Tab-separated table of C-alpha atoms in Angstrom:
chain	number	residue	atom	x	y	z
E	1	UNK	CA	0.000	0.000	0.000
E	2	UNK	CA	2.807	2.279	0.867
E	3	UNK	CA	4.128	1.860	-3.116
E	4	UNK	CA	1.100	2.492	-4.531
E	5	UNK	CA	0.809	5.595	-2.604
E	6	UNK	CA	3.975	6.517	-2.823
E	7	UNK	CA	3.765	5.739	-6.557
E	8	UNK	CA	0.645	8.082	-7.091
E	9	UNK	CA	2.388	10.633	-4.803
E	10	UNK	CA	5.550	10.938	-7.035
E	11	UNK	CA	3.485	10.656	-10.210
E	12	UNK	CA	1.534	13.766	-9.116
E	13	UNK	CA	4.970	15.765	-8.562
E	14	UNK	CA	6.379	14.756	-11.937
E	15	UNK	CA	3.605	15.922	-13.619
E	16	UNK	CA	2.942	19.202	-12.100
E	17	UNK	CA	6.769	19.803	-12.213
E	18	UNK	CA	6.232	19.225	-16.388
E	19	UNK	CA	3.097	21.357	-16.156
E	20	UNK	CA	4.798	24.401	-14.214
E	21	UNK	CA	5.419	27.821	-15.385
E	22	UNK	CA	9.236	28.667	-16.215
E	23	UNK	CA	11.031	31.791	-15.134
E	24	UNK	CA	13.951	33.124	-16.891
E	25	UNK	CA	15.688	35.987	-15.834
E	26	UNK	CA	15.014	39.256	-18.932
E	27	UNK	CA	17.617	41.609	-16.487
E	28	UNK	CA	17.457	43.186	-13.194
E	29	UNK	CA	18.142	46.703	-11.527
E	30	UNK	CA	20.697	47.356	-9.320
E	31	UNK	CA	20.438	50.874	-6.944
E	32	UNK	CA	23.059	53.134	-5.363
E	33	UNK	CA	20.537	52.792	-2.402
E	34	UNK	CA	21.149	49.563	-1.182
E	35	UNK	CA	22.658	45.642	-2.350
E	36	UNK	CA	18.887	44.988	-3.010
E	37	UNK	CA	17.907	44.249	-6.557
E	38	UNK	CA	14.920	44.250	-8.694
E	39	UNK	CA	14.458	41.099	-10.836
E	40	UNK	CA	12.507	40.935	-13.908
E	41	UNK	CA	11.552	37.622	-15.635
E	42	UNK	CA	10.136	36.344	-18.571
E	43	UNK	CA	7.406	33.763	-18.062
E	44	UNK	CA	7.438	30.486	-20.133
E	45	UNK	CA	4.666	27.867	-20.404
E	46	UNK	CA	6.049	24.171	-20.153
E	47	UNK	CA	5.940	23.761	-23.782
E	48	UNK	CA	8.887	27.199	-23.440
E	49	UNK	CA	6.755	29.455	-25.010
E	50	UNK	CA	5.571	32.729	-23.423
E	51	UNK	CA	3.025	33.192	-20.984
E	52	UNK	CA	0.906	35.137	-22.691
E	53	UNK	CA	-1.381	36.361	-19.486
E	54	UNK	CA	1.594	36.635	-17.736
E	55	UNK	CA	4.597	37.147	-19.538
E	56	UNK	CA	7.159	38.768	-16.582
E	57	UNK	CA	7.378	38.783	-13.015
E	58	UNK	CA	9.404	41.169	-11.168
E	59	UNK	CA	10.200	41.032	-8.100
E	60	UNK	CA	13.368	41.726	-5.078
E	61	UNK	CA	15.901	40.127	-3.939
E	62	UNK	CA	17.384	41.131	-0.843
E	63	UNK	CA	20.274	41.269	-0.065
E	64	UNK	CA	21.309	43.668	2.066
E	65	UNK	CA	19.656	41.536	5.320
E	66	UNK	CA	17.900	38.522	4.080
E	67	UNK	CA	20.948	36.470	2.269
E	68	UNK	CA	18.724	36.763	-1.061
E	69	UNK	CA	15.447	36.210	-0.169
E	70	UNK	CA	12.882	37.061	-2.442
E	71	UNK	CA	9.537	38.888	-2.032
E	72	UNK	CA	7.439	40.373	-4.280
E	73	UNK	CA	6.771	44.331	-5.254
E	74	UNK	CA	4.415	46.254	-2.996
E	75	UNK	CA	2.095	49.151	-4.253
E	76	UNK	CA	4.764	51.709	-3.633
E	77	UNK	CA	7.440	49.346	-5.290
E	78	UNK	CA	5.382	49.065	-8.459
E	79	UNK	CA	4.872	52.846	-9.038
E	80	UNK	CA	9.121	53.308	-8.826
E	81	UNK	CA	9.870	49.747	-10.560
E	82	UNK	CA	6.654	48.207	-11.994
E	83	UNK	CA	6.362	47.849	-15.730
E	84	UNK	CA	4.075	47.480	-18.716
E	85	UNK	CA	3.873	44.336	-21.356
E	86	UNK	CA	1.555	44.751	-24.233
E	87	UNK	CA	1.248	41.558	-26.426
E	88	UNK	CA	2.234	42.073	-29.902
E	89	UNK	CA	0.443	39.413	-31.862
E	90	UNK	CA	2.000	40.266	-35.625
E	91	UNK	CA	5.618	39.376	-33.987
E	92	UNK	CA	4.495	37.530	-31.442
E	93	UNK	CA	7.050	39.198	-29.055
E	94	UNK	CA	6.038	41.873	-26.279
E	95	UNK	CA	6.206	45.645	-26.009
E	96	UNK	CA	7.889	46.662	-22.564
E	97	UNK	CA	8.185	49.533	-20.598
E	98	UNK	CA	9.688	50.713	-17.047
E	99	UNK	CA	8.991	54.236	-15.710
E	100	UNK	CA	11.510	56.529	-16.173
E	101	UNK	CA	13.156	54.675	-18.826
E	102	UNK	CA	11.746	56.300	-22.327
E	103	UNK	CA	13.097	54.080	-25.132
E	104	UNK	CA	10.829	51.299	-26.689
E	105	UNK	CA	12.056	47.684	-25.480
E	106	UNK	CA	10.498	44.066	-26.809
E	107	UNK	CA	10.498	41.140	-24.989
E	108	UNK	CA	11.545	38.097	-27.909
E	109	UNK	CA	12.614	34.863	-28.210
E	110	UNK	CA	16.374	34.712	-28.968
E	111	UNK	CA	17.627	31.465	-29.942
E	112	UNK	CA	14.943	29.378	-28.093
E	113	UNK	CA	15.845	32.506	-24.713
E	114	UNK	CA	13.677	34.831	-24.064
E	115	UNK	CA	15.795	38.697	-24.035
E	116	UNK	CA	15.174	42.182	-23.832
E	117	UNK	CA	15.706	44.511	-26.647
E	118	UNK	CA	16.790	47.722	-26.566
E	119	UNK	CA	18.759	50.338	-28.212
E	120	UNK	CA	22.065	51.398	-25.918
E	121	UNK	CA	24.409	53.868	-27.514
E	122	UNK	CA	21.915	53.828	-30.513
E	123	UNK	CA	22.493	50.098	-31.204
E	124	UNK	CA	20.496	47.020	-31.157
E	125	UNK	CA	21.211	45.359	-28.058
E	126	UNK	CA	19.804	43.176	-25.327
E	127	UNK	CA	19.521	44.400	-21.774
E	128	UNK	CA	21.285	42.754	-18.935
E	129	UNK	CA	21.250	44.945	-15.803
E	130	UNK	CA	20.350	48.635	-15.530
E	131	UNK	CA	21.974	50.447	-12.828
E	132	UNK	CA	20.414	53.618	-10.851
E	133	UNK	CA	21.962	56.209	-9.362
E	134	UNK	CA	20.106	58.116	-6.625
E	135	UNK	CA	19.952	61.017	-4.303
E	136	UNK	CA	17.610	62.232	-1.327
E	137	UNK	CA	16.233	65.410	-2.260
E	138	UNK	CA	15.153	67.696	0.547
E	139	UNK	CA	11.738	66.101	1.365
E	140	UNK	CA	13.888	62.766	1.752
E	141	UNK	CA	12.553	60.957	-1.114
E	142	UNK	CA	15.232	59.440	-3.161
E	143	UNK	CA	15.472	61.725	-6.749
E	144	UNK	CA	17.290	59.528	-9.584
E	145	UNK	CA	20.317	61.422	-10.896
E	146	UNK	CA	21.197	59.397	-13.933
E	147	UNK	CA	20.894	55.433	-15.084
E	148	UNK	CA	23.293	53.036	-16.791
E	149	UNK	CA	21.944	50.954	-19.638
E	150	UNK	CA	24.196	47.363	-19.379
E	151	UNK	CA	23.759	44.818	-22.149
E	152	UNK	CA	24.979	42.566	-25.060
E	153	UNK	CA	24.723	44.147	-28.911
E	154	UNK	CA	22.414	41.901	-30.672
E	155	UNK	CA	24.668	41.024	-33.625
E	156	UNK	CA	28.338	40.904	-31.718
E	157	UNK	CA	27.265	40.151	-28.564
E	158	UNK	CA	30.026	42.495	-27.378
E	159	UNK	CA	29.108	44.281	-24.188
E	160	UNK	CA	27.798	47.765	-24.265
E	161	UNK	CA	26.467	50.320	-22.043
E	162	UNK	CA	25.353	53.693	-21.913
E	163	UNK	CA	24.879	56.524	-18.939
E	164	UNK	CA	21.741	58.703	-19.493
E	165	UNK	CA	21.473	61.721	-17.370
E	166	UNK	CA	17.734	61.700	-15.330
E	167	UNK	CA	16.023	65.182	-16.386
């Protein structure tokens, strides 16, 4: 009796481990604040094709006093980090956007890997990591000085990066 259940125990892991969603990581955002980063993933069915009602999860990783920890974006979080993804059905890719970063990005499949595109230094590249600078103005709020744009050019794969100055 034990086998059997054991059996239909081990059965029902396997399968919901083929059936579960995939995360792979798109980039993340580093701060001048603090170690913590911001992690933003694209979603992938089993069958490693996107998500479509949920195609990227962002979330933190902590660092600074958890050893890495994860937990997900509160309300405030969302408004400073959060992001849109608009399916495109024609390319069957996704439009992205971040706040504060103006330039038009698109979530793709890459060799069977789902990447980030983005122009850096007016070049066709794939993001990796964006880092941002900060500063408490005099209310105490942190005001973002400039960001740097880290990535891979999408036909050299040579690494690239550009600083843009916050306005």
């Amino acid at each position: 009796m034990k086998k059997i259940i054991f059996s239909v125990l081990l059965s029902f892991f396997c399968c919901n481990v083929l059936l579960a969603n995939t995360s792979v990581r798109l980039f993340h955002m580093e701060r001048s604040k603090s170690a913590n980063i911001i992690c933003y993933d694209a979603i992938l069915n089993e069958d490693g094709k996107f998500n479509i009602n949920n195609p990227v999860d962002g979330y933190w990783v902590i660092r600074a006093k958890k050893n890495g920890k994860m937990e997900n974006l509160n309300a405030w979080d969302k408004k400073a980090y959060g992001f849109i993804v608009s399916y495109d059905e024609k390319s069957n890719s996704f439009d992205f956007s971040l706040k504060d970063i103006n330039r038009k990005m698109t979530i793709l499949m890459v060799d069977g890997k789902p990447k980030l595109k983005i122009l850096i230094n007016n070049m066709d590249a794939y993001l990796e990591k964006v880092y941002i600078q900060t500063k408490k103005n005099a209310s105490g709020t942190p005001k973002v000085l400039f960001y740097t744009l880290y990535g891979k050019t999408a036909y050299t794969n040579e690494p690239i990066e550009e600083k843009v100055i916050a306005k």
